[in-house]
PDB file of C-alpha atoms in Angstrom:
ATOM      1  CA  MET A   1      96.038 133.040  88.197  1.00  0.00           C
ATOM      2  CA  ARG A   2      95.144 129.933  86.260  1.00  0.00           C
ATOM      3  CA  LEU A   3      93.154 130.464  82.962  1.00  0.00           C
ATOM      4  CA  GLU A   4      91.395 127.005  81.741  1.00  0.00           C
ATOM      5  CA  LYS A   5      90.210 126.236  78.242  1.00  0.00           C
ATOM      6  CA  CYS A   6      86.446 125.238  77.785  1.00  0.00           C
ATOM      7  CA  TRP A   7      86.410 121.484  76.877  1.00  0.00           C
ATOM      8  CA  PHE A   8      83.573 122.139  74.391  1.00  0.00           C
ATOM      9  CA  CYS A   9      84.154 125.741  72.791  1.00  0.00           C
ATOM     10  CA  SER A  10      87.775 126.180  73.624  1.00  0.00           C
ATOM     11  CA  SER A  11      87.304 129.736  75.099  1.00  0.00           C
ATOM     12  CA  THR A  12      89.111 130.901  78.180  1.00  0.00           C
ATOM     13  CA  ILE A  13      87.678 130.116  81.436  1.00  0.00           C
ATOM     14  CA  TYR A  14      88.653 132.670  84.280  1.00  0.00           C
ATOM     15  CA  PRO A  15      88.879 131.613  87.984  1.00  0.00           C
ATOM     16  CA  GLY A  16      85.427 131.530  89.633  1.00  0.00           C
ATOM     17  CA  HIS A  17      83.663 131.027  86.293  1.00  0.00           C
ATOM     18  CA  GLY A  18      82.126 128.085  84.522  1.00  0.00           C
ATOM     19  CA  ILE A  19      81.218 124.444  85.440  1.00  0.00           C
ATOM     20  CA  GLN A  20      83.363 121.453  86.171  1.00  0.00           C
ATOM     21  CA  PHE A  21      82.201 118.045  85.392  1.00  0.00           C
ATOM     22  CA  VAL A  22      84.054 115.102  86.734  1.00  0.00           C
ATOM     23  CA  ARG A  23      83.385 111.616  85.020  1.00  0.00           C
ATOM     24  CA  ASN A  24      83.531 108.313  86.833  1.00  0.00           C
ATOM     25  CA  ASP A  25      87.103 107.760  85.446  1.00  0.00           C
ATOM     26  CA  ALA A  26      88.179 110.972  87.031  1.00  0.00           C
ATOM     27  CA  LYS A  27      88.558 112.832  83.748  1.00  0.00           C
ATOM     28  CA  ILE A  28      87.703 116.468  84.310  1.00  0.00           C
ATOM     29  CA  PHE A  29      85.762 118.466  81.811  1.00  0.00           C
ATOM     30  CA  ARG A  30      85.618 122.402  82.257  1.00  0.00           C
ATOM     31  CA  PHE A  31      82.749 124.362  80.518  1.00  0.00           C
ATOM     32  CA  CYS A  32      82.797 128.210  80.228  1.00  0.00           C
ATOM     33  CA  ARG A  33      78.910 128.298  80.308  1.00  0.00           C
ATOM     34  CA  SER A  34      75.815 126.296  80.625  1.00  0.00           C
ATOM     35  CA  LYS A  35      75.379 126.344  76.947  1.00  0.00           C
ATOM     36  CA  CYS A  36      78.583 124.303  76.538  1.00  0.00           C
ATOM     37  CA  HIS A  37      77.653 122.084  79.545  1.00  0.00           C
ATOM     38  CA  LYS A  38      74.252 121.265  78.059  1.00  0.00           C
ATOM     39  CA  ASN A  39      75.440 120.575  74.542  1.00  0.00           C
ATOM     40  CA  PHE A  40      78.107 118.133  76.133  1.00  0.00           C
ATOM     41  CA  LYS A  41      75.324 116.490  78.094  1.00  0.00           C
ATOM     42  CA  MET A  42      73.312 116.213  74.889  1.00  0.00           C
ATOM     43  CA  LYS A  43      76.496 114.275  73.541  1.00  0.00           C
ATOM     44  CA  ARG A  44      76.893 116.812  70.565  1.00  0.00           C
ATOM     45  CA  ASN A  45      80.350 116.755  68.861  1.00  0.00           C
ATOM     46  CA  PRO A  46      82.046 120.229  68.864  1.00  0.00           C
ATOM     47  CA  ARG A  47      83.307 119.746  65.627  1.00  0.00           C
ATOM     48  CA  LYS A  48      79.797 119.833  64.142  1.00  0.00           C
ATOM     49  CA  VAL A  49      78.517 122.673  66.121  1.00  0.00           C
ATOM     50  CA  LYS A  50      79.071 125.864  63.964  1.00  0.00           C
ATOM     51  CA  TRP A  51      79.962 128.204  66.860  1.00  0.00           C
ATOM     52  CA  THR A  52      82.781 126.318  68.349  1.00  0.00           C
ATOM     53  CA  LYS A  53      86.550 126.656  67.855  1.00  0.00           C
ATOM     54  CA  ALA A  54      86.832 123.043  66.614  1.00  0.00           C
ATOM     55  CA  TYR A  55      84.177 123.634  63.853  1.00  0.00           C
ATOM     56  CA  ARG A  56      85.801 126.837  62.654  1.00  0.00           C
ATOM     57  CA  ARG A  57      89.361 125.173  62.618  1.00  0.00           C
ATOM     58  CA  LEU A  58      88.179 122.007  60.908  1.00  0.00           C
ATOM     59  CA  HIS A  59      86.326 124.112  58.081  1.00  0.00           C
ATOM     60  CA  GLY A  60      89.197 126.568  57.598  1.00  0.00           C
ATOM     61  CA  LYS A  61      87.560 129.513  59.184  1.00  0.00           C
ATOM     62  CA  ASP A  62      90.421 130.161  61.647  1.00  0.00           C
ATOM     63  CA  MET A  63      94.052 129.554  61.477  1.00  0.00           C
ATOM     64  CA  THR A  64      95.185 125.984  62.808  1.00  0.00           C
ATOM     65  CA  GLN A  65      98.808 125.348  61.641  1.00  0.00           C
ATOM     66  CA  ASP A  66     100.811 128.187  62.856  1.00  0.00           C
ATOM     67  CA  SER A  67     104.226 128.153  64.745  1.00  0.00           C
ATOM     68  CA  THR A  68     103.070 131.159  66.858  1.00  0.00           C
ATOM     69  CA  PHE A  69     100.379 129.064  68.621  1.00  0.00           C
ATOM     70  CA  GLU A  70     103.207 126.902  70.240  1.00  0.00           C
ATOM     71  CA  PHE A  71     104.086 129.905  72.570  1.00  0.00           C
ATOM     72  CA  GLU A  72     100.565 129.815  73.881  1.00  0.00           C
ATOM     73  CA  ARG A  73     100.806 126.169  75.074  1.00  0.00           C
ATOM     74  CA  LYS A  74     100.386 125.573  78.652  1.00  0.00           C
ATOM     75  CA  ARG A  75     103.787 124.227  80.253  1.00  0.00           C
ATOM     76  CA  ASN A  76     103.494 122.500  83.626  1.00  0.00           C
ATOM     77  CA  ARG A  77     107.300 122.387  84.193  1.00  0.00           C
ATOM     78  CA  PRO A  78     108.553 125.315  86.526  1.00  0.00           C
ATOM     79  CA  GLU A  79     111.473 127.104  85.056  1.00  0.00           C
ATOM     80  CA  ARG A  80     114.286 128.568  86.988  1.00  0.00           C
ATOM     81  CA  TYR A  81     114.139 132.480  86.997  1.00  0.00           C
ATOM     82  CA  ASP A  82     117.042 134.130  84.972  1.00  0.00           C
ATOM     83  CA  ARG A  83     116.782 137.984  84.258  1.00  0.00           C
ATOM     84  CA  ASN A  84     118.442 137.797  80.748  1.00  0.00           C
ATOM     85  CA  VAL A  85     116.199 134.905  79.741  1.00  0.00           C
ATOM     86  CA  THR A  86     112.995 136.796  81.054  1.00  0.00           C
ATOM     87  CA  GLU A  87     114.214 139.945  79.150  1.00  0.00           C
ATOM     88  CA  ASN A  88     114.654 138.057  75.940  1.00  0.00           C
ATOM     89  CA  THR A  89     111.286 136.382  76.225  1.00  0.00           C
ATOM     90  CA  LEU A  90     109.370 139.599  76.710  1.00  0.00           C
ATOM     91  CA  LYS A  91     111.001 140.988  73.613  1.00  0.00           C
ATOM     92  CA  ALA A  92     110.209 137.872  71.689  1.00  0.00           C
ATOM     93  CA  ILE A  93     106.554 138.034  72.709  1.00  0.00           C
ATOM     94  CA  LYS A  94     106.079 141.318  71.243  1.00  0.00           C
ATOM     95  CA  LYS A  95     107.680 140.121  67.936  1.00  0.00           C
ATOM     96  CA  ILE A  96     105.573 136.929  67.876  1.00  0.00           C
ATOM     97  CA  ASP A  97     102.478 139.077  68.465  1.00  0.00           C
ATOM     98  CA  LYS A  98     103.331 141.191  65.449  1.00  0.00           C
ATOM     99  CA  VAL A  99     103.894 138.132  63.247  1.00  0.00           C
ATOM    100  CA  ARG A 100     100.607 136.507  64.466  1.00  0.00           C
ATOM    101  CA  VAL A 101      98.603 139.614  63.730  1.00  0.00           C
ATOM    102  CA  ALA A 102     100.143 139.810  60.129  1.00  0.00           C
ATOM    103  CA  ARG A 103      99.353 136.162  59.494  1.00  0.00           C
ATOM    104  CA  GLU A 104      95.728 136.507  60.833  1.00  0.00           C
ATOM    105  CA  ALA A 105      95.248 139.457  58.346  1.00  0.00           C
ATOM    106  CA  ARG A 106      96.583 137.490  55.487  1.00  0.00           C
ATOM    107  CA  HIS A 107      94.456 134.404  56.185  1.00  0.00           C
ATOM    108  CA  HIS A 108      91.478 136.832  56.467  1.00  0.00           C
ATOM    109  CA  ALA A 109      92.433 138.359  53.193  1.00  0.00           C
ATOM    110  CA  MET A 110      92.711 135.008  51.538  1.00  0.00           C
ATOM    111  CA  ARG A 111      89.266 134.027  52.851  1.00  0.00           C
ATOM    112  CA  MET A 112      87.546 137.089  51.701  1.00  0.00           C
ATOM    113  CA  LYS A 113      89.205 137.161  48.281  1.00  0.00           C
ATOM    114  CA  GLY A 114      86.333 136.181  46.061  1.00  0.00           C
ATOM    115  CA  LYS A 115      83.556 137.467  48.176  1.00  0.00           C
ATOM    116  CA  LYS A 116      83.231 140.924  46.582  1.00  0.00           C
ATOM    117  CA  ALA A 117      82.754 139.542  43.046  1.00  0.00           C
ATOM    118  CA  ILE A 118      79.955 137.017  44.469  1.00  0.00           C
ATOM    119  CA  GLU A 119      78.230 139.903  46.385  1.00  0.00           C
ATOM    120  CA  GLN A 120      78.341 141.985  42.924  1.00  0.00           C
ATOM    121  CA  ARG A 121      76.838 139.261  40.889  1.00  0.00           C
ATOM    122  CA  ALA A 122      74.198 138.563  43.644  1.00  0.00           C
ATOM    123  CA  ALA A 123      73.213 142.263  43.906  1.00  0.00           C
ATOM    124  CA  ALA A 124      73.045 142.503  39.916  1.00  0.00           C
ATOM    125  CA  LYS A 125      70.717 139.422  39.904  1.00  0.00           C
ATOM    126  CA  GLU A 126      68.523 140.779  42.393  1.00  0.00           C
ATOM    127  CA  LEU A 127      68.211 144.099  40.800  1.00  0.00           C
ATOM    128  CA  GLU A 128      67.412 142.190  37.416  1.00  0.00           C
ATOM    129  CA  GLN A 129      64.622 140.382  39.199  1.00  0.00           C
ATOM    130  CA  SER A 130      62.993 143.106  40.932  1.00  0.00           C
ATOM    131  CA  ILE A 131      63.527 146.187  38.500  1.00  0.00           C
ATOM    132  CA  HIS A 132      59.765 146.701  38.653  1.00  0.00           C
ATOM    133  CA  MET A 133      60.157 147.727  42.329  1.00  0.00           C
ATOM    134  CA  VAL A 134      62.712 150.256  41.679  1.00  0.00           C
ATOM    135  CA  LYS A 135      61.156 152.134  38.621  1.00  0.00           C
ATOM    136  CA  ALA A 136      57.636 152.516  38.374  1.00  0.00           C
ATOM    137  CA  PRO A 137      55.736 150.614  35.477  1.00  0.00           C
ATOM    138  CA  ILE A 138      54.677 153.931  33.685  1.00  0.00           C
ATOM    139  CA  ALA A 139      58.353 155.044  33.713  1.00  0.00           C
ATOM    140  CA  LEU A 140      59.340 151.560  32.088  1.00  0.00           C
ATOM    141  CA  GLN A 141      56.608 151.943  29.419  1.00  0.00           C
ATOM    142  CA  GLN A 142      57.813 155.409  28.457  1.00  0.00           C
ATOM    143  CA  GLU A 143      61.408 154.853  28.316  1.00  0.00           C
ATOM    144  CA  PRO A 144      62.072 151.075  27.069  1.00  0.00           C
ATOM    145  CA  SER A 145      65.847 151.448  27.716  1.00  0.00           C
ATOM    146  CA  LEU A 146      65.168 150.849  31.387  1.00  0.00           C
ATOM    147  CA  THR A 147      63.915 147.408  30.845  1.00  0.00           C
ATOM    148  CA  LEU A 148      66.041 144.341  29.915  1.00  0.00           C
ATOM    149  CA  PRO A 149      65.936 143.592  26.179  1.00  0.00           C
ATOM    150  CA  LYS A 150      63.311 141.151  25.223  1.00  0.00           C
ATOM    151  CA  ILE A 151      64.494 137.973  23.737  1.00  0.00           C
ATOM    152  CA  LYS A 152      62.407 136.646  20.699  1.00  0.00           C
ATOM    153  CA  VAL A 153      61.846 132.867  20.784  1.00  0.00           C
ATOM    154  CA  LYS A 154      60.431 131.147  17.767  1.00  0.00           C
ATOM    155  CA  VAL A 155      57.880 128.558  18.673  1.00  0.00           C
ATOM    156  CA  SER A 156      56.478 126.051  16.093  1.00  0.00           C
ATOM    157  CA  GLN A 157      52.676 125.750  15.740  1.00  0.00           C
ATOM    158  CA  SER A 158      52.824 122.077  17.175  1.00  0.00           C
ATOM    159  CA  GLN A 159      54.526 123.105  20.368  1.00  0.00           C
ATOM    160  CA  ALA A 160      51.959 126.100  20.895  1.00  0.00           C
ATOM    161  CA  GLU A 161      48.996 123.761  20.408  1.00  0.00           C
ATOM    162  CA  ASP A 162      50.453 121.323  23.055  1.00  0.00           C
ATOM    163  CA  ASN A 163      50.720 124.214  25.519  1.00  0.00           C
ATOM    164  CA  MET A 164      47.146 125.145  24.793  1.00  0.00           C
ATOM    165  CA  GLU A 165      45.838 121.720  25.617  1.00  0.00           C
ATOM    166  CA  GLU A 166      47.569 121.708  28.936  1.00  0.00           C
TER     167      GLU A 166
END
């Protein structure tokens, strides 16, 4: 069973699926679905379309430089069957899979490192801006500790007159 990669989004195409486009110079383009085919016909660049693998790799969302990806490459050279080599290869595949999973987890942790602090700051800001929705105005009047402290600003007489004229 031959599994191909979509030219546009790099997803796997299984036999009997997808669309194949052959250009005049005999270059073959395979697409996993009509969405990719239409984007190709509209001459869109996969590196600028956010849902493609190319975009995710280019913008640091996915891992790109990893030695474990080399084992996934397609090889067109037939190899002579050897039982020992096959056995060692199957053992190595399991080890490589563990390494890849660990590296992906580390990559994900690095990407999400500062996200929690940013979310907390955003939540605090939103709460500060809409405290009146959380507490009733009467409760805020009765207990001033629930409101944010008022900052007194001195305004000179000339500034106040200028604001009045406007």
